[in-house]
CSV table of C-alpha atoms in Angstrom, one decimal:
chain,number,residue,atom,x,y,z
A,1,MET,CA,-194.2,16.5,2.5
A,2,ARG,CA,-197.7,16.5,1.1
A,3,LEU,CA,-199.0,19.7,-0.4
A,4,LEU,CA,-202.6,20.4,-1.2
A,5,LEU,CA,-203.2,23.5,-3.4
A,6,VAL,CA,-206.9,24.5,-3.3
A,7,ARG,CA,-208.6,27.1,-5.5
A,8,HIS,CA,-211.0,29.3,-3.5
A,9,ALA,CA,-214.7,28.9,-3.6
A,10,GLN,CA,-216.9,30.6,-6.2
A,11,THR,CA,-217.3,34.4,-6.2
A,12,VAL,CA,-219.6,36.8,-7.9
A,13,ALA,CA,-216.6,37.9,-10.1
A,14,ASN,CA,-216.1,34.3,-11.2
A,15,VAL,CA,-219.8,34.1,-12.3
A,16,ASP,CA,-219.2,37.2,-14.5
A,17,PHE,CA,-215.8,35.9,-15.8
A,18,LEU,CA,-214.0,39.1,-14.4
A,19,LEU,CA,-210.3,39.4,-13.7
A,20,ASP,CA,-210.7,40.2,-10.1
A,21,THR,CA,-207.2,40.1,-8.5
A,22,ALA,CA,-206.9,43.2,-6.3
A,23,TYR,CA,-207.4,43.3,-2.5
A,24,PRO,CA,-209.9,42.6,-0.9
A,25,GLY,CA,-211.6,41.0,-3.9
A,26,ALA,CA,-215.2,39.8,-4.4
A,27,GLU,CA,-217.3,38.0,-1.8
A,28,LEU,CA,-218.3,34.3,-2.1
A,29,THR,CA,-221.6,33.5,-3.7
A,30,GLU,CA,-224.1,31.2,-1.9
A,31,LEU,CA,-222.7,28.3,-3.9
A,32,GLY,CA,-219.2,29.4,-2.8
A,33,GLU,CA,-220.2,29.3,0.8
A,34,ARG,CA,-221.5,25.8,0.4
A,35,GLN,CA,-218.3,24.8,-1.4
A,36,ALA,CA,-216.2,26.2,1.4
A,37,ALA,CA,-218.4,24.4,4.0
A,38,ALA,CA,-217.8,21.1,2.1
A,39,LEU,CA,-214.0,21.2,2.2
A,40,PRO,CA,-213.6,19.6,5.7
A,41,GLU,CA,-215.5,16.5,4.7
A,42,ALA,CA,-213.9,16.4,1.2
A,43,LEU,CA,-210.4,16.4,2.8
A,44,ALA,CA,-211.4,14.2,5.8
A,45,GLY,CA,-208.8,11.6,4.7
A,46,GLU,CA,-206.0,14.1,4.8
A,47,ASP,CA,-203.8,14.6,7.9
A,48,VAL,CA,-203.8,18.4,7.6
A,49,THR,CA,-201.3,20.0,9.9
A,50,ALA,CA,-201.2,23.6,8.5
A,51,VAL,CA,-203.7,25.8,6.6
A,52,TYR,CA,-202.5,28.8,4.6
A,53,ALA,CA,-204.5,31.4,2.6
A,54,SER,CA,-203.9,34.5,0.5
A,55,PRO,CA,-205.0,37.8,2.0
A,56,LEU,CA,-208.1,38.1,-0.3
A,57,THR,CA,-211.5,37.7,1.2
A,58,ARG,CA,-212.4,34.7,-0.9
A,59,THR,CA,-209.4,32.5,0.1
A,60,ARG,CA,-209.7,33.3,3.8
A,61,ARG,CA,-213.5,32.5,3.7
A,62,THR,CA,-212.8,29.3,1.9
A,63,ALA,CA,-210.0,28.2,4.3
A,64,ALA,CA,-211.9,29.1,7.5
A,65,PRO,CA,-214.2,26.0,7.8
A,66,LEU,CA,-211.4,23.6,7.2
A,67,ALA,CA,-209.1,25.3,9.7
A,68,ALA,CA,-211.9,25.4,12.3
A,69,ALA,CA,-212.7,21.7,11.8
A,70,ARG,CA,-209.0,20.8,12.4
A,71,GLY,CA,-208.4,23.2,15.3
A,72,LEU,CA,-205.9,25.2,13.2
A,73,GLU,CA,-205.4,28.9,12.5
A,74,VAL,CA,-205.5,30.2,8.9
A,75,ARG,CA,-202.0,31.5,8.2
A,76,VAL,CA,-202.5,34.5,5.8
A,77,ARG,CA,-199.6,35.0,3.4
A,78,ASP,CA,-199.4,37.6,0.6
A,79,GLY,CA,-197.3,35.2,-1.5
A,80,LEU,CA,-200.4,33.1,-2.2
A,81,ARG,CA,-202.4,35.9,-3.8
A,82,GLU,CA,-203.5,35.7,-7.4
A,83,VAL,CA,-201.4,36.8,-10.3
A,84,THR,CA,-201.9,40.5,-10.4
A,85,ALA,CA,-203.9,41.6,-13.4
A,86,GLY,CA,-202.5,45.1,-13.4
A,87,ASP,CA,-203.9,47.1,-16.2
A,88,LEU,CA,-206.3,44.3,-17.0
A,89,GLU,CA,-208.0,44.4,-13.6
A,90,MET,CA,-211.8,43.7,-13.7
A,91,LEU,CA,-211.9,43.2,-17.5
A,92,PRO,CA,-213.9,40.2,-18.7
A,93,GLY,CA,-211.4,37.3,-19.1
A,94,GLY,CA,-212.9,36.4,-22.5
A,95,SER,CA,-212.5,39.9,-24.0
A,96,PRO,CA,-209.8,40.5,-26.5
A,97,ARG,CA,-207.7,42.5,-24.0
A,98,GLY,CA,-208.6,40.3,-21.1
A,99,GLN,CA,-207.3,37.3,-22.8
A,100,THR,CA,-203.8,38.8,-22.4
A,101,PHE,CA,-203.9,37.7,-18.8
A,102,MET,CA,-203.9,33.9,-19.5
A,103,ARG,CA,-201.7,34.3,-22.6
A,104,THR,CA,-199.1,35.9,-20.3
A,105,VAL,CA,-199.4,33.2,-17.7
A,106,VAL,CA,-199.0,30.5,-20.3
A,107,ALA,CA,-195.9,32.3,-21.6
A,108,TRP,CA,-194.5,32.1,-18.1
A,109,MET,CA,-195.3,28.3,-18.0
A,110,GLU,CA,-193.3,28.0,-21.2
A,111,GLY,CA,-190.2,29.7,-19.7
A,112,ALA,CA,-190.7,33.4,-20.5
A,113,THR,CA,-190.8,34.3,-16.8
A,114,ARG,CA,-189.2,37.7,-17.3
A,115,LEU,CA,-192.3,38.9,-19.3
A,116,ARG,CA,-194.4,41.3,-17.3
A,117,MET,CA,-198.1,41.3,-17.0
A,118,PRO,CA,-199.3,44.8,-18.3
A,119,GLY,CA,-199.1,47.0,-15.3
A,120,GLY,CA,-198.4,44.0,-13.0
A,121,GLU,CA,-195.8,41.4,-12.1
A,122,THR,CA,-193.3,39.2,-13.9
A,123,GLY,CA,-193.5,35.5,-13.8
A,124,GLU,CA,-190.3,35.4,-11.8
A,125,GLU,CA,-191.9,37.6,-9.1
A,126,VAL,CA,-195.0,35.5,-8.9
A,127,LEU,CA,-193.1,32.2,-8.6
A,128,ALA,CA,-190.7,33.7,-6.0
A,129,ARG,CA,-193.4,34.8,-3.7
A,130,TYR,CA,-195.3,31.5,-4.0
A,131,ASP,CA,-192.0,29.5,-3.4
A,132,ALA,CA,-191.5,31.4,-0.2
A,133,VAL,CA,-194.8,30.3,1.3
A,134,VAL,CA,-194.2,26.7,0.2
A,135,ALA,CA,-190.7,26.8,1.8
A,136,GLU,CA,-192.2,28.2,5.0
A,137,ALA,CA,-194.7,25.3,5.2
A,138,ALA,CA,-191.9,22.8,4.6
A,139,ASP,CA,-189.5,24.4,7.0
A,140,GLY,CA,-192.2,24.5,9.7
A,141,GLY,CA,-192.5,20.7,9.6
A,142,ALA,CA,-196.0,20.5,8.1
A,143,GLY,CA,-196.6,16.9,7.1
A,144,THR,CA,-199.6,17.9,5.0
A,145,ALA,CA,-200.2,21.6,4.3
A,146,VAL,CA,-203.2,23.1,2.6
A,147,LEU,CA,-202.6,26.3,0.6
A,148,VAL,CA,-205.9,28.0,-0.4
A,149,SER,CA,-205.0,30.2,-3.3
A,150,HIS,CA,-206.1,31.2,-6.8
A,151,GLY,CA,-206.6,29.5,-10.2
A,152,ALA,CA,-203.9,31.1,-12.3
A,153,ALA,CA,-201.4,31.1,-9.5
A,154,VAL,CA,-201.9,27.4,-8.7
A,155,ARG,CA,-201.8,26.4,-12.4
A,156,LEU,CA,-198.6,28.4,-13.0
A,157,TRP,CA,-196.7,27.2,-9.9
A,158,THR,CA,-197.7,23.6,-10.4
A,159,ALA,CA,-196.9,23.5,-14.1
A,160,VAL,CA,-193.4,25.0,-13.5
A,161,ARG,CA,-192.5,23.3,-10.2
A,162,ALA,CA,-194.0,19.8,-10.6
A,163,GLY,CA,-191.4,17.6,-12.4
A,164,ASN,CA,-194.1,15.5,-14.1
A,165,LEU,CA,-196.1,18.4,-15.5
A,166,ASP,CA,-195.4,20.8,-18.3
A,167,ALA,CA,-196.6,24.0,-19.9
A,168,PRO,CA,-199.2,22.3,-22.2
A,169,PHE,CA,-200.7,20.6,-19.2
A,170,GLY,CA,-200.9,23.8,-17.2
A,171,ALA,CA,-202.4,25.7,-20.2
A,172,SER,CA,-205.1,23.2,-20.9
A,173,GLN,CA,-206.2,22.1,-17.4
A,174,GLY,CA,-208.7,24.4,-15.7
A,175,LEU,CA,-209.4,24.2,-12.0
A,176,GLU,CA,-212.9,24.6,-10.7
A,177,ASN,CA,-213.7,26.4,-7.5
A,178,THR,CA,-212.4,24.4,-4.5
A,179,GLY,CA,-210.5,22.1,-6.9
A,180,VAL,CA,-207.5,20.5,-5.3
A,181,VAL,CA,-204.1,19.7,-6.7
A,182,VAL,CA,-202.2,17.2,-4.6
A,183,LEU,CA,-198.4,17.1,-4.7
A,184,GLU,CA,-195.6,15.4,-2.8
A,185,GLY,CA,-192.0,16.3,-2.4
A,186,SER,CA,-190.0,19.1,-1.0
A,187,PRO,CA,-188.4,22.4,-2.0
A,188,SER,CA,-185.0,20.8,-2.2
A,189,ASP,CA,-186.0,17.5,-3.9
A,190,GLY,CA,-188.7,18.9,-6.1
A,191,TRP,CA,-192.4,18.1,-6.5
A,192,THR,CA,-194.5,15.5,-8.1
A,193,ALA,CA,-198.2,16.1,-8.9
A,194,LEU,CA,-200.3,13.1,-7.8
A,195,SER,CA,-203.8,14.3,-8.7
A,196,TRP,CA,-205.6,17.3,-10.3
A,197,ALA,CA,-209.1,18.0,-9.1
A,198,GLY,CA,-209.7,14.4,-8.2
A,199,ALA,CA,-208.2,13.0,-11.4
A,200,LEU,CA,-205.1,10.9,-11.3
A,201,VAL,CA,-202.0,12.4,-12.9
A,202,GLU,CA,-200.6,9.7,-15.2
A,203,GLY,CA,-197.7,7.8,-13.7
A,204,THR,CA,-198.4,8.5,-10.1
A,205,GLY,CA,-200.2,6.7,-7.2
A,206,PRO,CA,-203.9,6.3,-6.5
A,207,VAL,CA,-206.3,9.2,-6.5
A,208,VAL,CA,-206.9,10.6,-3.1
A,209,GLU,CA,-209.7,13.2,-3.5
A,210,GLU,CA,-213.3,12.2,-3.5
A,211,GLY,CA,-216.5,14.2,-2.9
A,212,PRO,CA,-217.2,17.9,-3.5
A,213,ALA,CA,-213.7,19.3,-3.7
A,214,GLY,CA,-212.5,19.6,-7.3
A,215,ARG,CA,-215.9,19.5,-8.9
A,216,PRO,CA,-219.3,21.3,-8.6
A,217,LEU,CA,-221.6,20.2,-5.8
A,218,GLY,CA,-224.3,19.0,-8.1
A,219,GLU,CA,-225.4,18.9,-11.7
A,220,ALA,CA,-227.5,22.0,-11.3
A,221,ASP,CA,-224.4,23.9,-10.2
A,222,ARG,CA,-222.4,23.2,-13.3
A,223,HIS,CA,-221.2,26.1,-15.5
A,224,GLY,CA,-221.4,26.0,-19.3
A,225,PRO,CA,-218.4,26.2,-21.5
A,226,ASP,CA,-215.9,28.8,-20.4
A,227,PRO,CA,-216.0,31.8,-22.9
A,228,ALA,CA,-212.6,32.9,-21.7
A,229,GLY,CA,-210.9,29.7,-22.8
A,230,PRO,CA,-208.3,28.0,-20.6
A,231,GLY,CA,-208.0,29.8,-17.3
A,232,GLY,CA,-210.9,32.2,-17.7
A,233,GLY,CA,-213.7,32.5,-15.2
A,234,PRO,CA,-214.8,29.7,-12.8
A,235,GLY,CA,-212.8,27.0,-14.6
A,236,GLY,CA,-209.3,28.3,-14.1
A,237,ALA,CA,-208.3,31.7,-13.0
A,238,VAL,CA,-208.9,34.3,-10.3
């Protein structure tokens, strides 16, 4: 099975580096709308047979153009939502307290999955709900499934479940809005990451992604350095 994990398009909360994880979440920016509209062309080479999204507005809006172009429905699943920020909700990701969010996610990548986000979930809970959606897609016979989700959730699940990745990779690799992580495998046999936002993951086959997905639409749309560090703001979380 081929699995494409897509981070949602840009939101106003991303621009302000806010930990926006609660339902329904922020709306897409104008750039975000263009990023979502570009996904069908960016994934034109993929034989997509199923499209899933979290319940938040930004993921459903990102998935809609791709699903429409392929004549598919968007299957909304709660398991794909972002890591719940809990007591940290709407704090700046780069603030001293806000940095607890990604520090906790990285600790989960390193194996401390029983640790609980302040006022939120444990890593075990996040991985279990994400696993359930991946298993559903696999059991449904999807040859290539697109899961439109969130930065921290994608980075966590991929770092833990892909056999060729590890915690340092997940901690250091951000994921821009509409960035795509491509994996192959199955829940029973395990997963191998092939590419990350268009860049080849060492030791795998050729890069598949080209075009707008996985990078800004143009030089004028690029963000500066991420003040929140790995995972904060547009480059990696929520």
